[in-house]
Coordinates of C-alpha atoms and ligand atoms in Angstrom, one line a residue:
M7 CA 0.1 0.0 -0.2
K8 CA 1.5 3.3 -1.1
K9 CA 2.5 5.7 1.9
Y10 CA 2.0 9.4 2.1
Q11 CA 3.7 12.1 4.1
H12 CA 2.3 15.7 5.4
Y13 CA 4.5 17.7 4.2
I14 CA 5.8 20.5 6.9
N15 CA 8.4 23.0 6.7
G16 CA 9.4 22.3 3.3
K17 CA 9.7 18.6 3.9
W18 CA 7.7 15.4 3.9
V19 CA 7.8 13.6 6.9
D20 CA 5.1 11.6 9.3
S21 CA 3.4 11.9 12.4
V22 CA 5.2 13.0 15.1
V23 CA 3.3 10.4 16.9
H24 CA 3.3 6.8 16.0
G25 CA -0.1 6.7 16.6
E26 CA -3.4 5.9 13.6
N27 CA -2.9 5.8 9.9
I28 CA -5.5 7.0 8.2
I29 CA -6.8 4.5 5.0
V30 CA -7.6 6.3 2.1
N31 CA -10.6 4.1 0.4
D32 CA -11.5 4.7 -3.8
P33 CA -15.4 5.1 -4.0
A34 CA -15.6 3.4 -7.2
T35 CA -14.0 0.1 -6.0
E36 CA -13.8 0.1 -2.5
E37 CA -10.4 -0.5 -3.1
V38 CA -7.1 0.9 -1.4
V39 CA -6.0 3.8 -2.9
G40 CA -3.3 4.8 0.1
E41 CA -2.3 6.0 4.2
I42 CA -1.3 8.4 5.5
S43 CA 0.0 8.4 9.0
C44 CA -3.0 10.4 11.1
A45 CA -1.7 13.7 11.9
V46 CA -2.7 15.0 15.7
K47 CA -1.8 17.8 18.0
E48 CA 1.9 18.1 17.6
D49 CA 1.8 17.8 14.0
V50 CA -0.5 20.7 14.5
D51 CA 2.2 22.8 16.5
L52 CA 5.0 21.8 14.0
A53 CA 3.3 23.4 11.1
V54 CA 2.0 25.9 13.0
E55 CA 5.3 27.3 14.4
A56 CA 6.9 26.7 11.2
A57 CA 4.4 29.2 9.5
K58 CA 4.1 31.4 12.3
K59 CA 8.3 31.6 11.7
S60 CA 7.9 31.9 8.1
Y61 CA 5.7 34.4 8.8
E62 CA 7.8 36.3 11.3
S63 CA 11.1 35.8 9.2
R64 CA 8.5 38.5 6.6
I65 CA 10.2 36.5 3.9
L66 CA 6.8 37.0 1.9
V67 CA 5.5 40.1 3.1
D68 CA 9.2 42.0 1.9
M69 CA 9.1 40.7 -1.3
P70 CA 8.8 43.1 -4.0
P71 CA 4.6 42.4 -4.9
M72 CA 6.0 41.5 -8.6
E73 CA 8.4 39.0 -7.8
R74 CA 5.8 37.3 -4.7
A75 CA 3.8 38.0 -8.7
N76 CA 6.6 35.5 -10.5
L77 CA 6.8 33.4 -7.5
M78 CA 3.2 32.5 -8.1
R79 CA 3.5 32.2 -11.9
K80 CA 5.7 29.8 -10.6
I81 CA 3.3 27.2 -8.7
A82 CA 0.7 28.0 -11.4
E83 CA 3.0 26.7 -14.4
E84 CA 4.4 23.5 -11.5
L85 CA 0.6 22.6 -10.5
R86 CA -0.6 22.4 -14.8
K87 CA 2.7 20.5 -14.7
V88 CA 1.9 17.5 -12.3
S89 CA -2.7 18.6 -13.5
K90 CA -1.8 14.5 -15.0
E91 CA -0.1 12.3 -12.5
G92 CA -2.0 14.5 -9.6
G93 CA -6.0 13.9 -11.6
K94 CA -4.6 10.0 -11.2
I95 CA -5.1 10.4 -7.7
L96 CA -7.7 13.3 -6.6
C97 CA -10.3 10.2 -9.4
L98 CA -9.5 7.5 -7.0
E99 CA -9.6 9.4 -3.5
N100 CA -12.7 10.6 -5.1
G101 CA -14.4 9.0 -7.0
K102 CA -14.9 11.9 -9.6
L103 CA -13.6 11.5 -12.7
L104 CA -10.7 11.8 -14.3
P105 CA -10.8 14.6 -16.7
A106 CA -12.9 17.4 -13.6
A107 CA -9.5 15.8 -11.2
E108 CA -6.9 16.8 -13.9
Y109 CA -8.5 19.4 -14.5
E110 CA -8.4 20.4 -10.7
F111 CA -4.9 21.1 -11.2
I112 CA -5.4 23.6 -14.1
D113 CA -8.5 25.4 -11.7
A114 CA -6.0 25.4 -9.4
A115 CA -3.6 26.7 -11.1
N116 CA -5.9 29.6 -12.6
Y117 CA -6.4 30.0 -9.0
F118 CA -2.6 31.0 -8.1
D119 CA -2.0 32.9 -12.3
Y120 CA -5.1 35.2 -11.1
Y121 CA -4.7 36.5 -7.6
S122 CA -0.6 36.9 -8.8
G123 CA -1.8 39.7 -10.6
L124 CA -4.0 41.1 -7.3
T125 CA 0.2 41.7 -5.0
D126 CA 1.3 44.3 -6.2
K127 CA -3.2 46.2 -6.1
I128 CA -2.7 46.1 -2.2
E129 CA -3.4 50.2 -2.2
G130 CA -4.0 52.0 1.0
R131 CA -5.8 55.4 0.3
T132 CA -4.3 58.7 1.9
I133 CA -6.5 60.9 4.1
P134 CA -7.2 63.7 4.4
V135 CA -8.2 64.8 8.4
N136 CA -6.3 68.9 8.3
S137 CA -2.9 70.7 7.2
Q138 CA -0.8 69.3 10.3
V139 CA -1.3 65.8 9.3
M140 CA -1.2 62.8 6.7
D141 CA -3.1 60.3 7.9
Y142 CA -2.8 57.6 5.3
T143 CA -3.4 53.1 5.5
I144 CA -1.8 49.7 5.1
Y145 CA -3.4 46.6 4.5
E146 CA -1.5 43.8 5.7
P147 CA -1.6 39.7 5.9
Y148 CA -3.1 38.6 9.2
G149 CA -0.3 36.6 9.8
V150 CA -1.0 32.7 9.4
S151 CA -3.8 31.6 8.1
A152 CA -5.8 28.0 8.2
H153 CA -7.4 26.0 5.3
I154 CA -9.5 23.3 5.9
V155 CA -10.6 22.0 3.4
P156 CA -14.1 19.2 2.2
W157 CA -13.7 16.7 -0.3
N158 CA -15.4 17.1 -2.9
Y159 CA -12.9 19.4 -5.0
P160 CA -10.7 19.4 -2.1
I161 CA -7.8 20.8 -4.7
S162 CA -9.9 23.9 -6.4
M163 CA -11.6 24.4 -3.2
L164 CA -7.3 24.5 -1.5
A165 CA -6.3 26.7 -4.6
R166 CA -9.0 29.3 -4.9
S167 CA -8.6 29.7 -0.4
L168 CA -4.8 29.3 -0.9
S169 CA -4.0 31.7 -3.8
C170 CA -5.5 34.4 -2.3
A171 CA -4.3 34.4 1.1
F172 CA -0.5 34.1 -0.5
A173 CA -1.2 37.2 -2.6
A174 CA -1.5 39.0 0.6
G175 CA 1.0 37.6 2.3
N176 CA -0.3 35.3 5.0
S177 CA 2.1 31.9 6.2
N178 CA -1.1 28.9 5.8
I179 CA -1.3 25.9 7.0
V180 CA -3.7 23.6 4.7
K181 CA -5.7 20.4 6.8
P182 CA -7.9 18.0 3.8
A183 CA -10.1 16.5 3.7
E184 CA -9.8 12.9 6.1
L185 CA -11.0 11.4 2.6
T186 CA -9.2 12.8 0.3
P187 CA -5.9 14.4 1.6
L188 CA -3.4 12.0 -1.1
S189 CA -3.2 14.2 -4.7
T190 CA -3.2 17.7 -1.7
V191 CA -0.3 16.2 0.2
S192 CA 2.2 14.6 -3.1
A193 CA 1.1 15.8 -6.3
F194 CA -0.2 20.1 -5.0
A195 CA 2.6 19.9 -2.0
K196 CA 5.0 18.8 -5.6
A197 CA 3.6 22.2 -7.2
I198 CA 4.9 24.2 -4.5
D199 CA 8.0 22.3 -3.6
N200 CA 9.4 22.9 -7.1
A201 CA 8.2 26.0 -7.3
G202 CA 10.6 26.7 -4.8
V203 CA 8.3 28.7 -2.6
P204 CA 10.1 28.8 1.1
S205 CA 10.0 26.7 4.0
G206 CA 6.6 27.2 6.3
L207 CA 4.5 29.6 4.1
I208 CA 2.6 26.8 3.1
N209 CA 2.0 23.6 5.3
I210 CA -0.5 20.6 4.4
I211 CA -1.2 18.1 7.1
C212 CA -4.0 15.7 7.3
G213 CA -5.9 13.9 9.8
Y214 CA -9.9 14.1 11.4
G215 CA -11.9 17.1 11.9
S216 CA -12.3 16.2 14.8
G217 CA -8.6 15.9 16.1
A218 CA -6.3 17.9 14.0
G219 CA -8.3 20.0 12.1
N220 CA -10.5 21.3 15.5
D221 CA -7.3 21.7 17.4
L222 CA -5.6 23.3 13.8
T223 CA -9.0 26.1 14.4
A224 CA -8.5 26.3 18.4
H225 CA -4.7 27.1 18.1
Q226 CA -4.1 30.5 19.5
D227 CA -0.8 30.9 16.9
V228 CA -3.7 31.1 13.9
S229 CA -4.8 34.8 13.5
Q230 CA -7.9 34.0 11.1
I231 CA -9.7 30.5 8.6
T232 CA -10.7 29.6 5.8
F233 CA -13.9 26.7 5.6
T234 CA -15.7 25.3 3.5
G235 CA -18.3 22.2 4.2
S236 CA -21.1 21.6 5.8
V237 CA -23.1 23.9 8.2
K238 CA -22.7 22.7 11.4
T239 CA -19.0 22.1 11.6
G240 CA -18.9 25.6 9.9
K241 CA -21.0 27.3 13.5
A242 CA -18.4 24.8 15.3
I243 CA -15.5 26.8 13.0
L244 CA -16.5 30.2 13.5
H245 CA -17.4 29.5 17.6
A246 CA -14.1 28.8 17.9
A247 CA -12.7 32.2 16.0
A248 CA -14.9 33.9 18.7
E249 CA -13.1 32.3 21.2
R250 CA -9.8 34.0 19.9
A251 CA -12.1 37.1 17.9
I252 CA -10.9 35.7 14.9
P253 CA -11.5 36.3 11.8
A254 CA -13.8 33.6 9.4
V255 CA -14.3 32.5 6.2
V256 CA -17.0 30.7 5.9
E257 CA -18.8 28.6 2.7
L258 CA -21.7 26.4 3.6
G259 CA -23.7 24.4 1.2
G260 CA -27.0 24.8 -0.3
K261 CA -30.2 23.9 -1.7
S262 CA -30.6 26.1 -4.8
A263 CA -33.3 26.5 -7.3
A264 CA -33.9 27.0 -10.7
V265 CA -37.2 28.6 -11.4
V266 CA -38.4 27.3 -14.9
M267 CA -40.7 30.1 -16.3
P268 CA -42.6 29.4 -18.9
D269 CA -41.0 30.3 -22.2
A270 CA -38.2 28.7 -21.1
D271 CA -35.8 26.4 -23.0
L272 CA -36.4 23.6 -21.2
D273 CA -33.6 22.1 -23.7
K274 CA -31.2 24.4 -21.7
V275 CA -32.5 24.2 -17.9
V276 CA -32.2 19.5 -19.0
N277 CA -28.3 20.4 -20.4
S278 CA -27.4 21.8 -16.8
A279 CA -29.2 19.7 -14.7
K280 CA -26.3 16.9 -16.5
G281 CA -23.9 19.0 -14.5
A282 CA -25.1 20.7 -12.1
I283 CA -27.2 18.0 -9.9
F284 CA -25.6 14.2 -11.2
G285 CA -22.3 16.0 -12.5
Q286 CA -19.8 14.9 -9.7
A287 CA -22.5 12.5 -7.9
G288 CA -24.6 15.9 -7.0
Q289 CA -21.5 16.2 -4.8
I290 CA -21.5 20.6 -5.2
C291 CA -21.8 22.5 -2.4
S292 CA -24.4 24.7 -5.1
A293 CA -25.6 22.2 -7.0
M294 CA -29.7 22.9 -8.8
S295 CA -30.9 20.4 -6.3
R296 CA -34.4 22.2 -7.0
V297 CA -36.5 23.0 -9.3
I298 CA -39.4 24.8 -10.2
A299 CA -41.6 24.4 -12.7
H300 CA -44.1 26.7 -14.0
K301 CA -47.3 24.0 -14.3
S302 CA -47.8 24.3 -17.8
I303 CA -44.4 23.2 -18.0
K304 CA -43.6 20.6 -15.8
N305 CA -45.1 17.4 -16.7
E306 CA -42.8 18.3 -20.4
L307 CA -39.3 19.1 -17.9
V308 CA -40.1 16.5 -15.7
D309 CA -40.0 13.8 -18.6
K310 CA -37.5 14.9 -20.2
L311 CA -35.1 15.5 -16.9
A312 CA -36.4 11.9 -15.9
N313 CA -34.9 10.9 -19.7
L314 CA -31.3 12.1 -19.0
A315 CA -31.0 11.0 -15.1
T316 CA -31.9 7.0 -16.3
S317 CA -29.7 7.0 -19.8
L318 CA -26.4 8.4 -17.0
K319 CA -23.3 6.2 -18.2
V320 CA -23.4 4.6 -14.8
G321 CA -18.9 3.7 -14.9
H322 CA -16.0 4.6 -12.5
G323 CA -13.8 7.9 -13.1
S324 CA -11.3 6.6 -15.3
E325 CA -13.5 4.7 -17.4
D326 CA -14.6 6.6 -21.6
G327 CA -17.9 7.6 -21.4
T328 CA -18.3 7.8 -17.4
E329 CA -21.6 9.9 -16.6
L330 CA -22.2 8.8 -13.2
T331 CA -20.0 8.3 -10.8
P332 CA -19.9 7.5 -7.1
V333 CA -20.7 9.5 -4.1
I334 CA -17.3 9.5 -1.4
S335 CA -18.2 6.5 1.0
E336 CA -21.1 4.2 2.7
E337 CA -22.3 7.0 4.9
Q338 CA -23.0 9.0 2.1
L339 CA -24.4 6.9 0.4
Q340 CA -26.5 5.9 3.7
K341 CA -27.5 9.4 3.3
I342 CA -28.5 9.8 0.6
E343 CA -30.9 6.5 0.2
N344 CA -33.1 7.7 4.1
F345 CA -33.2 11.0 2.7
S346 CA -34.9 9.3 -0.7
R347 CA -36.5 7.6 1.7
S348 CA -38.4 10.5 2.9
G349 CA -39.4 11.7 0.4
Q350 CA -41.3 8.1 -1.2
Q351 CA -42.8 8.0 2.1
G352 CA -43.8 12.0 1.8
G353 CA -45.8 11.1 -1.7
A354 CA -43.3 12.4 -3.5
S355 CA -42.5 9.9 -6.9
A356 CA -38.9 8.9 -8.4
V357 CA -39.4 9.4 -11.9
A358 CA -36.2 8.1 -12.3
G359 CA -34.2 6.8 -9.6
G360 CA -34.1 6.1 -6.0
N361 CA -32.0 3.5 -4.9
R362 CA -28.2 2.8 -4.2
V363 CA -27.0 1.4 -7.4
D364 CA -26.4 -2.9 -7.5
R365 CA -23.2 -3.2 -8.0
K366 CA -20.2 -2.3 -5.8
G367 CA -18.6 0.8 -5.2
Y368 CA -20.6 3.2 -3.2
Y369 CA -23.2 4.1 -6.5
F370 CA -26.4 6.3 -6.3
E371 CA -29.5 6.8 -8.7
A372 CA -30.2 9.6 -10.9
T373 CA -33.2 10.5 -9.0
V374 CA -35.6 12.8 -10.4
F375 CA -38.5 13.9 -8.0
D376 CA -42.1 14.9 -9.3
N377 CA -45.1 15.6 -7.1
V378 CA -42.5 17.7 -4.1
Q379 CA -43.9 20.4 -1.2
P380 CA -42.0 23.0 0.1
E381 CA -42.2 22.2 2.9
M382 CA -40.8 18.1 2.3
T383 CA -37.0 17.5 3.8
I384 CA -36.1 16.5 0.4
A385 CA -36.9 20.1 -0.6
Q386 CA -35.8 22.0 2.3
E387 CA -32.3 20.1 3.2
E388 CA -29.3 19.8 1.1
I389 CA -28.9 16.1 0.3
F390 CA -25.2 16.9 -1.3
G391 CA -25.8 13.6 -3.6
P392 CA -27.8 13.4 -7.3
V393 CA -31.5 13.8 -6.3
L394 CA -32.9 16.4 -7.9
S395 CA -36.7 17.3 -6.9
V396 CA -38.5 19.3 -8.8
L397 CA -41.6 21.7 -7.2
E398 CA -44.3 23.0 -9.2
Y399 CA -45.4 27.3 -9.1
N400 CA -48.5 28.7 -11.2
D401 CA -47.7 33.1 -10.6
P402 CA -43.3 34.4 -10.3
E403 CA -44.3 35.3 -6.4
E404 CA -44.9 31.7 -5.8
A405 CA -42.2 31.0 -7.4
I406 CA -39.6 33.3 -5.9
N407 CA -41.3 32.2 -2.5
I408 CA -40.5 28.7 -3.2
A409 CA -36.7 29.6 -4.2
N410 CA -36.4 31.7 -1.4
D411 CA -38.2 29.4 1.0
T412 CA -34.9 27.4 2.8
E413 CA -32.5 28.3 6.0
F414 CA -29.6 28.4 2.4
G415 CA -28.5 30.9 0.0
L416 CA -25.9 30.7 -2.0
A417 CA -26.8 29.9 -5.5
A418 CA -30.4 30.4 -7.3
G419 CA -31.4 30.3 -11.3
V420 CA -33.7 31.0 -13.8
F421 CA -34.7 30.0 -17.3
T422 CA -36.8 32.4 -19.5
N423 CA -36.0 34.1 -23.1
D424 CA -37.6 37.5 -20.4
V425 CA -34.8 39.8 -20.0
N426 CA -37.3 42.1 -17.6
Q427 CA -38.4 38.6 -15.9
A428 CA -35.0 37.9 -15.3
T429 CA -33.9 40.4 -14.2
R430 CA -36.7 40.8 -11.6
M431 CA -36.3 37.5 -10.7
A432 CA -32.1 38.4 -10.2
S433 CA -33.2 40.9 -7.7
Q434 CA -35.2 38.6 -5.6
L435 CA -33.2 35.4 -5.3
N436 CA -32.3 34.9 -2.7
G437 CA -28.1 33.4 -3.2
G438 CA -24.4 34.4 -3.7
Q439 CA -24.9 34.3 -7.2
I440 CA -27.3 33.8 -10.0
Y441 CA -27.7 32.0 -13.2
V442 CA -29.3 33.0 -15.6
N443 CA -30.5 30.2 -18.9
S444 CA -27.2 27.6 -17.4
W445 CA -25.7 27.6 -14.0
F446 CA -22.3 27.6 -13.1
T447 CA -21.1 30.3 -15.0
G448 CA -19.1 32.1 -13.2
S449 CA -14.7 31.7 -13.1
V450 CA -12.0 32.6 -11.6
A451 CA -12.4 35.4 -11.2
T452 CA -16.4 36.1 -10.4
P453 CA -17.3 36.2 -6.2
F454 CA -18.8 33.2 -4.2
G455 CA -19.9 32.6 -1.5
G456 CA -23.8 32.8 0.5
Y457 CA -26.5 34.2 2.2
K458 CA -28.5 33.1 5.1
Q459 CA -27.0 29.8 6.5
S460 CA -25.1 29.2 4.0
G461 CA -22.0 31.2 5.3
Y462 CA -20.5 34.7 4.4
S463 CA -17.3 36.3 3.4
R464 CA -17.1 35.6 -1.0
E465 CA -14.4 34.0 -1.9
K466 CA -13.0 34.7 -5.6
G467 CA -13.0 37.1 -7.2
Q468 CA -11.8 41.0 -6.0
E469 CA -13.1 41.1 -3.4
A470 CA -12.2 38.1 -1.4
I471 CA -8.5 40.0 -0.9
K472 CA -9.7 41.3 1.4
S473 CA -10.7 38.1 3.1
Y474 CA -7.2 37.8 4.5
L475 CA -5.8 41.6 4.9
Q476 CA -6.5 44.0 7.9
L477 CA -6.4 47.5 7.9
K478 CA -3.2 50.3 9.5
N479 CA -4.1 53.8 9.5
V480 CA -1.3 56.2 10.2
G481 CA -1.7 59.2 11.7
I482 CA 1.7 61.8 11.0
Q483 CA 1.6 65.0 12.7
L484 CA 3.4 67.2 11.2
Ligands
NDP1072 P1 -17.7 19.0 7.5 O1 -18.1 20.0 7.5 O2 -17.8 18.1 8.8 O3 -16.2 18.7 6.6 C1 -15.3 19.5 6.0 C2 -13.9 19.4 6.4 O4 -14.2 20.2 8.2 C3 -13.7 18.1 6.6 O5 -12.0 18.7 6.2 C4 -13.3 18.1 8.1 O6 -12.0 17.2 8.3 C5 -12.8 19.0 9.0 N1 -13.1 19.2 10.1 C6 -15.0 18.1 10.6 N2 -14.6 18.6 11.5 C7 -13.8 19.3 12.0 C8 -13.8 19.9 13.5 N3 -14.4 20.4 14.4 N4 -12.9 21.2 13.8 C9 -12.0 21.6 12.5 N5 -12.7 20.5 10.9 C10 -13.7 20.0 10.8 O7 -18.2 17.7 6.0 P2 -18.8 16.8 6.0 O8 -17.3 15.9 5.1 O9 -18.1 15.8 7.3 O10 -20.1 16.1 5.0 C11 -21.2 17.0 5.9 C12 -21.9 16.9 4.7 O11 -21.0 18.4 4.9 C13 -22.1 16.2 3.8 O12 -22.6 15.6 3.4 C14 -22.6 17.5 3.2 O13 -24.2 18.0 3.2 C15 -21.5 18.8 3.8 N6 -20.4 19.4 2.6 C16 -20.9 20.3 1.6 C17 -19.2 21.0 1.6 C18 -19.9 22.0 0.5 O14 -19.2 22.3 -0.6 N7 -20.6 23.2 0.8 C19 -18.7 20.6 1.1 C20 -18.4 19.0 1.6 C21 -19.5 18.8 3.6 P3 -12.6 15.8 8.3 O15 -13.4 15.4 6.9 O16 -11.2 15.2 8.4 O17 -13.4 15.1 9.3

């Protein structure tokens, strides 16, 4: 079995404590992919110490912005180089399609390229006080930034916060999810190392969330936290941040709805659904997990969606032609089964799927539920699987009310050819991002984040850089 190591202070190392190993499985075959010694508090202390020392050395803070940008572009170049080898490991540990796994490294490179362009644009301003005072502001990094990363997009999501924190001059510690740490500690760390990133600026440790994750967010020398994952864990992290009065960026999932108006091109809805709820087996925070369809076109749309769901080819992520991949774990599969059962017991009709796939691995059928009522659990909770709930509406006000009636507000969308309806809906739907006539229209340059329980602060785009900077005001009596 291949053994992997943590990346601390520029070196690959085992946990200093000889204890448990984390075994990582392929969700498609249930076979072992590799193992890594489980990081514990002592490893967290070493990683934080390395980050703190590198921050205090001011090696990144004092690096001229152009040089920092060059280093980030070098990281991007190295990430592109490791995309094939890293993609292979990521495909195996996560279960996702191989091209999608490889693309995560390209996406990561895009983040480093994008934020390299901001290093020389972190500007303060001068403020008129009176003729005897010169007053100006400076943006400075927080110091040590902790990144707690989920298992659904281990490399993309890591890069989106890390690249930004790095551009701002912070030293960093990354904790990947215990289910998918291997591509991060191997290929991602290799790109960092090959790019010549000075020791201690980026450290990667893998342990359990309740162990190393908890120790990291509670550590007195961590000065900022970025977390993506469940609402429950996000709140625990916000408590840890509040305990020490440090800032946190939290992105906590959603139950995003697409409103389909009577004039919509239904094929656009179906094409979007393919990637937005069945792609990545639905394990996407901004998945299109609800469709709210006008009564006049609902039946036609449900037929089309059901045809799509039943036509998808189930397989291993590395096999050509695979369209539906497994979910991450047996636990996740059981959770999805329970949601599906509750939908059927509550009166919703599974017009496609509804059950686990009868084969080895953690596969769940691409599922479409018709006759879903707004108050049902499958219309309210984040299922994080390939399960789409279709609800019906009569007038636009009702559609908006149904769309907004969950605790989440990550994304929402509308399908219509009427630009007036589209802009009206875009202003009234609750969500950090609104998609019109498609889904996932954004890029590394577009700000992303949640309303309501989907979290706060923004990642991606120029707005995100402020999450990794604190403002200093300087007043000089002349
Ligand atoms: P969690 O939110 O529990 O985990 C996300 C990350 O946080 C992982 O790295 C995890 O580590 C870590 N973590 C867990 N507990 C703590 C803690 N106390 N302190 C610090 N870090 C911690 O998600 P799960 O993996 O348990 O998935 C549960 C549900 O969350 C899913 O079914 C899905 O609904 C949702 N989810 C949403 C995501 C999104 O993008 N919005 C992404 C992932 C999950 P470890 O994995 O080692 O426990």
